[in-house]
Structure formats: structure tokens, C-alpha cells
């Protein structure tokens, strides 16, 4: 198995977290959810000393007509309107495929279509659950940092999933950034803290 230096991974994570590309992915999702920049607008006037200051007595009407969300939904419907059709000469094989490529998988595929339009890319992760059943999970583009083996991005060397969870210390909420490193030899789990990776165990 290839050895991945933590310092290299830390530099790549830092670059990814602060990249314009990732910021645009998050902005795409915000806009889809109706959280547009106009909602943060403040009416400003020139105050003392020529400095701009907020004018709370002026009207500050804000209206979100979420055309972006409508267009994303239209495109998803256009591309993925019809359920999957499975055709095979082997009837038994076709029945087995239908167990996995079912209505649940079709809903997941539509969600991946939505994510790929909002983020520019989305990922489908196949895995086996605790019962040994094949399952699929969607990862949004802003959570995944891939390391490609070739320029065409068809062969994956490994990938990092960077995501936030909430844990509780009594009544206090604590936001923790986890990093899972997917490699051909397995998954390593870390916590991202102050620009460093610390090994973590997953319960």
C-alpha cells in the first residue's frame, strides 16, 4: 500500500478548503436553498468623517425569486425524468440488478444530478453495510478531494472526504471536522484541527 505523508495531505486539504472552486460549490448549494447574497445587503449612508455606516431607518426590502433553483430542477427533470431501464439477455441477472437499481437508487441518482449541477461535480460511493449488503451513498463535491492517477480523471489513486459533524459536551455543541482517507487498502480516519490531521477512531 502506498504511504501517504500527513504533511502532504494537510497541505492539499488547506489548499482545497480555501480554494475558489470549493467556495463556488458551497455558493451553488446556498443559492439552490434560497440563501442568496441579497439577504445580507445593508442600506448604507455616508456618516461622520465620510465613512459608510448602516442606515437602519431606510427601507431595506429584500426579495428572493429563486430562478436558479427552478432552472436546476428543470435540468434534473430533463436529464433524469425517466426511471432506469435494465435490459439483459439473462433474465435472472436482470432480476438481480433490479434489487440494487431500484426506486431508492433512482432517487439517489436524481439527488446526485442536483448536486452535480450545484457543485459542478458529485460522487457516488459504493460500499457494503454492516449486513454485507451493497449500498450507495452520495457525496457532495465540496466534501471530496480526489487524487487522480491520470490527467483524464478516469483512474483514482485515493480520495479524502472532509465533512463536519456535531458532538455534544454536556449541553454544549461542538463542531468537529472529520477527514476520511479512502485508499485501495482501506479507510483511515482523522480529525482536522488547527490545520493538522490527528488520527481518530470511528465507533
PDB file of C-alpha atoms in Angstrom:
ATOM      1  CA  UNK A   1       0.000   0.000   0.000  1.00  0.00           C
ATOM      2  CA  UNK A   2       1.212   3.470  -0.841  1.00  0.00           C
ATOM      3  CA  UNK A   3       2.394   5.618   2.060  1.00  0.00           C
ATOM      4  CA  UNK A   4       0.640   8.993   2.265  1.00  0.00           C
ATOM      5  CA  UNK A   5       2.567  11.630   4.198  1.00  0.00           C
ATOM      6  CA  UNK A   6       0.341  13.546   6.578  1.00  0.00           C
ATOM      7  CA  UNK A   7       2.125  16.810   5.786  1.00  0.00           C
ATOM      8  CA  UNK A   8       1.259  16.412   2.075  1.00  0.00           C
ATOM      9  CA  UNK A   9      -2.376  15.638   2.900  1.00  0.00           C
ATOM     10  CA  UNK A  10      -2.544  18.641   5.247  1.00  0.00           C
ATOM     11  CA  UNK A  11      -1.244  20.974   2.532  1.00  0.00           C
ATOM     12  CA  UNK A  12      -3.722  19.593  -0.001  1.00  0.00           C
ATOM     13  CA  UNK A  13      -6.629  19.960   2.459  1.00  0.00           C
ATOM     14  CA  UNK A  14      -5.629  23.549   3.280  1.00  0.00           C
ATOM     15  CA  UNK A  15      -5.481  24.403  -0.423  1.00  0.00           C
ATOM     16  CA  UNK A  16      -8.837  22.711  -1.109  1.00  0.00           C
ATOM     17  CA  UNK A  17     -10.652  24.282   1.868  1.00  0.00           C
ATOM     18  CA  UNK A  18      -9.573  27.781   0.800  1.00  0.00           C
ATOM     19  CA  UNK A  19      -9.988  27.262  -2.952  1.00  0.00           C
ATOM     20  CA  UNK A  20     -12.267  29.431  -5.068  1.00  0.00           C
ATOM     21  CA  UNK A  21     -13.619  26.235  -6.633  1.00  0.00           C
ATOM     22  CA  UNK A  22     -14.901  24.905  -3.284  1.00  0.00           C
ATOM     23  CA  UNK A  23     -16.331  28.305  -2.341  1.00  0.00           C
ATOM     24  CA  UNK A  24     -18.310  28.306  -5.599  1.00  0.00           C
ATOM     25  CA  UNK A  25     -19.628  24.797  -4.826  1.00  0.00           C
ATOM     26  CA  UNK A  26     -20.920  25.977  -1.456  1.00  0.00           C
ATOM     27  CA  UNK A  27     -22.374  29.133  -3.025  1.00  0.00           C
ATOM     28  CA  UNK A  28     -24.215  26.979  -5.586  1.00  0.00           C
ATOM     29  CA  UNK A  29     -25.833  24.992  -2.789  1.00  0.00           C
ATOM     30  CA  UNK A  30     -26.671  28.147  -0.820  1.00  0.00           C
ATOM     31  CA  UNK A  31     -28.392  29.660  -3.837  1.00  0.00           C
ATOM     32  CA  UNK A  32     -30.334  26.483  -4.506  1.00  0.00           C
ATOM     33  CA  UNK A  33     -31.610  26.607  -0.911  1.00  0.00           C
ATOM     34  CA  UNK A  34     -32.669  30.264  -1.364  1.00  0.00           C
ATOM     35  CA  UNK A  35     -29.893  31.779   0.759  1.00  0.00           C
ATOM     36  CA  UNK A  36     -28.927  34.486  -1.733  1.00  0.00           C
ATOM     37  CA  UNK A  37     -26.360  37.223  -1.148  1.00  0.00           C
ATOM     38  CA  UNK A  38     -29.081  39.892  -1.409  1.00  0.00           C
ATOM     39  CA  UNK A  39     -30.355  38.776   2.011  1.00  0.00           C
ATOM     40  CA  UNK A  40     -27.123  40.109   3.577  1.00  0.00           C
ATOM     41  CA  UNK A  41     -27.425  43.535   1.910  1.00  0.00           C
ATOM     42  CA  UNK A  42     -27.480  46.582   4.158  1.00  0.00           C
ATOM     43  CA  UNK A  43     -28.540  50.106   3.230  1.00  0.00           C
ATOM     44  CA  UNK A  44     -25.557  52.370   3.790  1.00  0.00           C
ATOM     45  CA  UNK A  45     -25.148  56.139   4.035  1.00  0.00           C
ATOM     46  CA  UNK A  46     -22.132  58.392   4.365  1.00  0.00           C
ATOM     47  CA  UNK A  47     -21.728  59.254   8.015  1.00  0.00           C
ATOM     48  CA  UNK A  48     -19.318  61.244  10.105  1.00  0.00           C
ATOM     49  CA  UNK A  49     -15.858  61.596   8.650  1.00  0.00           C
ATOM     50  CA  UNK A  50     -17.079  60.335   5.267  1.00  0.00           C
ATOM     51  CA  UNK A  51     -17.296  56.721   6.500  1.00  0.00           C
ATOM     52  CA  UNK A  52     -20.056  54.405   5.347  1.00  0.00           C
ATOM     53  CA  UNK A  53     -22.462  53.318   8.043  1.00  0.00           C
ATOM     54  CA  UNK A  54     -25.672  51.314   8.094  1.00  0.00           C
ATOM     55  CA  UNK A  55     -28.914  53.294   7.888  1.00  0.00           C
ATOM     56  CA  UNK A  56     -31.462  51.354   9.978  1.00  0.00           C
ATOM     57  CA  UNK A  57     -34.218  53.950   9.297  1.00  0.00           C
ATOM     58  CA  UNK A  58     -34.158  53.407   5.491  1.00  0.00           C
ATOM     59  CA  UNK A  59     -36.264  50.665   3.859  1.00  0.00           C
ATOM     60  CA  UNK A  60     -34.172  47.574   3.130  1.00  0.00           C
ATOM     61  CA  UNK A  61     -36.571  45.367   1.187  1.00  0.00           C
ATOM     62  CA  UNK A  62     -35.190  42.018   0.067  1.00  0.00           C
ATOM     63  CA  UNK A  63     -36.933  39.601  -2.263  1.00  0.00           C
ATOM     64  CA  UNK A  64     -35.621  36.244  -3.451  1.00  0.00           C
ATOM     65  CA  UNK A  65     -37.130  34.942  -6.683  1.00  0.00           C
ATOM     66  CA  UNK A  66     -35.187  31.697  -6.804  1.00  0.00           C
ATOM     67  CA  UNK A  67     -34.895  31.242 -10.572  1.00  0.00           C
ATOM     68  CA  UNK A  68     -31.634  29.383 -10.010  1.00  0.00           C
ATOM     69  CA  UNK A  69     -33.419  26.617  -8.093  1.00  0.00           C
ATOM     70  CA  UNK A  70     -36.132  26.405 -10.762  1.00  0.00           C
ATOM     71  CA  UNK A  71     -33.522  26.020 -13.528  1.00  0.00           C
ATOM     72  CA  UNK A  72     -31.619  23.320 -11.619  1.00  0.00           C
ATOM     73  CA  UNK A  73     -34.837  21.368 -11.043  1.00  0.00           C
ATOM     74  CA  UNK A  74     -35.788  21.722 -14.724  1.00  0.00           C
ATOM     75  CA  UNK A  75     -32.417  20.372 -15.834  1.00  0.00           C
ATOM     76  CA  UNK A  76     -32.577  17.438 -13.394  1.00  0.00           C
ATOM     77  CA  UNK A  77     -36.075  16.624 -14.660  1.00  0.00           C
ATOM     78  CA  UNK A  78     -34.919  16.852 -18.270  1.00  0.00           C
ATOM     79  CA  UNK A  79     -31.876  14.619 -17.744  1.00  0.00           C
ATOM     80  CA  UNK A  80     -33.316  12.159 -15.228  1.00  0.00           C
ATOM     81  CA  UNK A  81     -37.072  12.221 -15.743  1.00  0.00           C
ATOM     82  CA  UNK A  82     -37.433   8.578 -16.688  1.00  0.00           C
ATOM     83  CA  UNK A  83     -36.634   5.753 -14.274  1.00  0.00           C
ATOM     84  CA  UNK A  84     -33.775   3.412 -15.115  1.00  0.00           C
ATOM     85  CA  UNK A  85     -34.436   0.729 -17.707  1.00  0.00           C
ATOM     86  CA  UNK A  86     -32.496  -2.524 -17.288  1.00  0.00           C
ATOM     87  CA  UNK A  87     -32.149  -4.721 -20.350  1.00  0.00           C
ATOM     88  CA  UNK A  88     -30.236  -8.003 -20.394  1.00  0.00           C
ATOM     89  CA  UNK A  89     -30.499 -11.312 -22.183  1.00  0.00           C
ATOM     90  CA  UNK A  90     -30.077 -13.157 -18.882  1.00  0.00           C
ATOM     91  CA  UNK A  91     -33.428 -12.828 -17.063  1.00  0.00           C
ATOM     92  CA  UNK A  92     -32.006 -13.935 -13.694  1.00  0.00           C
ATOM     93  CA  UNK A  93     -29.190 -11.372 -13.963  1.00  0.00           C
ATOM     94  CA  UNK A  94     -31.751  -8.676 -14.778  1.00  0.00           C
ATOM     95  CA  UNK A  95     -33.784  -9.542 -11.675  1.00  0.00           C
ATOM     96  CA  UNK A  96     -30.658  -9.349  -9.506  1.00  0.00           C
ATOM     97  CA  UNK A  97     -29.749  -5.937 -10.935  1.00  0.00           C
ATOM     98  CA  UNK A  98     -33.250  -4.646 -10.175  1.00  0.00           C
ATOM     99  CA  UNK A  99     -32.675  -5.412  -6.493  1.00  0.00           C
ATOM    100  CA  UNK A 100     -29.982  -2.700  -6.462  1.00  0.00           C
ATOM    101  CA  UNK A 101     -31.057  -0.318  -9.230  1.00  0.00           C
ATOM    102  CA  UNK A 102     -34.484   0.238  -7.718  1.00  0.00           C
ATOM    103  CA  UNK A 103     -36.633   3.281  -6.832  1.00  0.00           C
ATOM    104  CA  UNK A 104     -34.348   4.131  -3.944  1.00  0.00           C
ATOM    105  CA  UNK A 105     -31.306   4.151  -6.236  1.00  0.00           C
ATOM    106  CA  UNK A 106     -33.224   6.255  -8.782  1.00  0.00           C
ATOM    107  CA  UNK A 107     -33.973   8.891  -6.087  1.00  0.00           C
ATOM    108  CA  UNK A 108     -30.279   8.853  -5.186  1.00  0.00           C
ATOM    109  CA  UNK A 109     -29.361   9.330  -8.850  1.00  0.00           C
ATOM    110  CA  UNK A 110     -31.643  12.375  -9.081  1.00  0.00           C
ATOM    111  CA  UNK A 111     -30.016  13.809  -5.927  1.00  0.00           C
ATOM    112  CA  UNK A 112     -26.594  13.266  -7.493  1.00  0.00           C
ATOM    113  CA  UNK A 113     -27.808  15.080 -10.607  1.00  0.00           C
ATOM    114  CA  UNK A 114     -28.922  18.002  -8.447  1.00  0.00           C
ATOM    115  CA  UNK A 115     -25.602  18.054  -6.557  1.00  0.00           C
ATOM    116  CA  UNK A 116     -23.560  17.888  -9.747  1.00  0.00           C
ATOM    117  CA  UNK A 117     -25.396  20.939 -11.113  1.00  0.00           C
ATOM    118  CA  UNK A 118     -24.958  22.910  -7.885  1.00  0.00           C
ATOM    119  CA  UNK A 119     -21.332  21.889  -7.248  1.00  0.00           C
ATOM    120  CA  UNK A 120     -20.034  21.127 -10.726  1.00  0.00           C
ATOM    121  CA  UNK A 121     -19.364  17.534  -9.627  1.00  0.00           C
ATOM    122  CA  UNK A 122     -20.794  14.941  -7.233  1.00  0.00           C
ATOM    123  CA  UNK A 123     -19.657  11.476  -6.201  1.00  0.00           C
ATOM    124  CA  UNK A 124     -21.410   8.110  -5.892  1.00  0.00           C
ATOM    125  CA  UNK A 125     -19.743   5.887  -3.293  1.00  0.00           C
ATOM    126  CA  UNK A 126     -20.479   2.138  -3.373  1.00  0.00           C
ATOM    127  CA  UNK A 127     -19.902   0.303  -0.085  1.00  0.00           C
ATOM    128  CA  UNK A 128     -21.020  -2.696   1.940  1.00  0.00           C
ATOM    129  CA  UNK A 129     -23.114  -2.092   5.049  1.00  0.00           C
ATOM    130  CA  UNK A 130     -22.871  -3.973   8.357  1.00  0.00           C
ATOM    131  CA  UNK A 131     -25.022  -6.777   6.920  1.00  0.00           C
ATOM    132  CA  UNK A 132     -22.782  -7.266   3.876  1.00  0.00           C
ATOM    133  CA  UNK A 133     -25.308  -5.629   1.517  1.00  0.00           C
ATOM    134  CA  UNK A 134     -24.143  -3.420  -1.348  1.00  0.00           C
ATOM    135  CA  UNK A 135     -25.215   0.173  -0.755  1.00  0.00           C
ATOM    136  CA  UNK A 136     -24.630   3.539  -2.434  1.00  0.00           C
ATOM    137  CA  UNK A 137     -24.081   6.960  -0.891  1.00  0.00           C
ATOM    138  CA  UNK A 138     -23.930  10.439  -2.388  1.00  0.00           C
ATOM    139  CA  UNK A 139     -21.013  12.699  -1.503  1.00  0.00           C
ATOM    140  CA  UNK A 140     -21.345  16.388  -2.456  1.00  0.00           C
ATOM    141  CA  UNK A 141     -18.468  17.871  -4.441  1.00  0.00           C
ATOM    142  CA  UNK A 142     -17.339  20.224  -1.655  1.00  0.00           C
ATOM    143  CA  UNK A 143     -16.675  17.248   0.674  1.00  0.00           C
ATOM    144  CA  UNK A 144     -14.385  15.293  -1.666  1.00  0.00           C
ATOM    145  CA  UNK A 145     -10.738  15.940  -2.521  1.00  0.00           C
ATOM    146  CA  UNK A 146      -9.730  13.368  -5.152  1.00  0.00           C
ATOM    147  CA  UNK A 147      -6.167  12.376  -6.070  1.00  0.00           C
ATOM    148  CA  UNK A 148      -6.143  11.257  -9.694  1.00  0.00           C
ATOM    149  CA  UNK A 149      -3.603   8.962 -11.325  1.00  0.00           C
ATOM    150  CA  UNK A 150      -4.095  10.452 -14.785  1.00  0.00           C
ATOM    151  CA  UNK A 151      -4.919  13.766 -16.432  1.00  0.00           C
ATOM    152  CA  UNK A 152      -8.224  12.463 -17.829  1.00  0.00           C
ATOM    153  CA  UNK A 153      -9.513  11.833 -14.278  1.00  0.00           C
ATOM    154  CA  UNK A 154     -10.523   8.255 -15.045  1.00  0.00           C
ATOM    155  CA  UNK A 155      -8.256   6.464 -12.532  1.00  0.00           C
ATOM    156  CA  UNK A 156      -8.451   7.393  -8.867  1.00  0.00           C
ATOM    157  CA  UNK A 157      -5.418   6.982  -6.611  1.00  0.00           C
ATOM    158  CA  UNK A 158      -7.209   7.898  -3.375  1.00  0.00           C
ATOM    159  CA  UNK A 159      -9.670  10.469  -2.038  1.00  0.00           C
ATOM    160  CA  UNK A 160     -10.283  12.498   1.090  1.00  0.00           C
ATOM    161  CA  UNK A 161     -13.763  13.143   2.416  1.00  0.00           C
ATOM    162  CA  UNK A 162     -13.848  16.288   4.561  1.00  0.00           C
ATOM    163  CA  UNK A 163     -17.076  16.830   6.499  1.00  0.00           C
ATOM    164  CA  UNK A 164     -18.402  18.385   9.683  1.00  0.00           C
ATOM    165  CA  UNK A 165     -20.299  16.656  12.470  1.00  0.00           C
ATOM    166  CA  UNK A 166     -21.806  17.956  15.706  1.00  0.00           C
ATOM    167  CA  UNK A 167     -20.879  16.347  19.018  1.00  0.00           C
ATOM    168  CA  UNK A 168     -22.050  17.309  22.479  1.00  0.00           C
ATOM    169  CA  UNK A 169     -20.095  18.128  25.602  1.00  0.00           C
ATOM    170  CA  UNK A 170     -22.999  18.151  28.053  1.00  0.00           C
ATOM    171  CA  UNK A 171     -25.352  20.788  26.610  1.00  0.00           C
ATOM    172  CA  UNK A 172     -22.659  22.464  24.515  1.00  0.00           C
ATOM    173  CA  UNK A 173     -22.495  21.738  20.781  1.00  0.00           C
ATOM    174  CA  UNK A 174     -19.029  21.162  19.357  1.00  0.00           C
ATOM    175  CA  UNK A 175     -18.385  21.271  15.622  1.00  0.00           C
ATOM    176  CA  UNK A 176     -15.795  18.694  14.550  1.00  0.00           C
ATOM    177  CA  UNK A 177     -14.257  18.409  11.098  1.00  0.00           C
ATOM    178  CA  UNK A 178     -13.574  14.793  10.177  1.00  0.00           C
ATOM    179  CA  UNK A 179     -11.382  13.595   7.333  1.00  0.00           C
ATOM    180  CA  UNK A 180     -11.696  10.077   5.910  1.00  0.00           C
ATOM    181  CA  UNK A 181      -8.904   8.966   3.589  1.00  0.00           C
ATOM    182  CA  UNK A 182     -10.141   6.343   1.125  1.00  0.00           C
ATOM    183  CA  UNK A 183      -7.331   4.228  -0.322  1.00  0.00           C
ATOM    184  CA  UNK A 184      -7.095   0.858  -2.022  1.00  0.00           C
ATOM    185  CA  UNK A 185      -6.018  -0.666   1.306  1.00  0.00           C
ATOM    186  CA  UNK A 186      -8.886   0.769   3.368  1.00  0.00           C
ATOM    187  CA  UNK A 187     -10.120   3.924   5.061  1.00  0.00           C
ATOM    188  CA  UNK A 188      -8.121   5.947   7.586  1.00  0.00           C
ATOM    189  CA  UNK A 189      -9.974   8.363   9.854  1.00  0.00           C
ATOM    190  CA  UNK A 190      -8.683  11.727  11.074  1.00  0.00           C
ATOM    191  CA  UNK A 191      -9.850  14.877  12.820  1.00  0.00           C
ATOM    192  CA  UNK A 192      -8.899  18.199  11.194  1.00  0.00           C
ATOM    193  CA  UNK A 193      -7.890  20.662  13.881  1.00  0.00           C
ATOM    194  CA  UNK A 194      -5.874  23.887  13.545  1.00  0.00           C
ATOM    195  CA  UNK A 195      -4.574  22.878  10.127  1.00  0.00           C
ATOM    196  CA  UNK A 196      -3.386  19.444  11.295  1.00  0.00           C
ATOM    197  CA  UNK A 197      -4.628  15.867  10.948  1.00  0.00           C
ATOM    198  CA  UNK A 198      -4.980  13.819  14.119  1.00  0.00           C
ATOM    199  CA  UNK A 199      -5.752  10.085  13.924  1.00  0.00           C
ATOM    200  CA  UNK A 200      -9.312   9.302  15.061  1.00  0.00           C
ATOM    201  CA  UNK A 201     -11.328   6.178  15.683  1.00  0.00           C
ATOM    202  CA  UNK A 202     -14.822   5.688  14.297  1.00  0.00           C
ATOM    203  CA  UNK A 203     -17.254   3.935  16.599  1.00  0.00           C
TER     204      UNK A 203
END
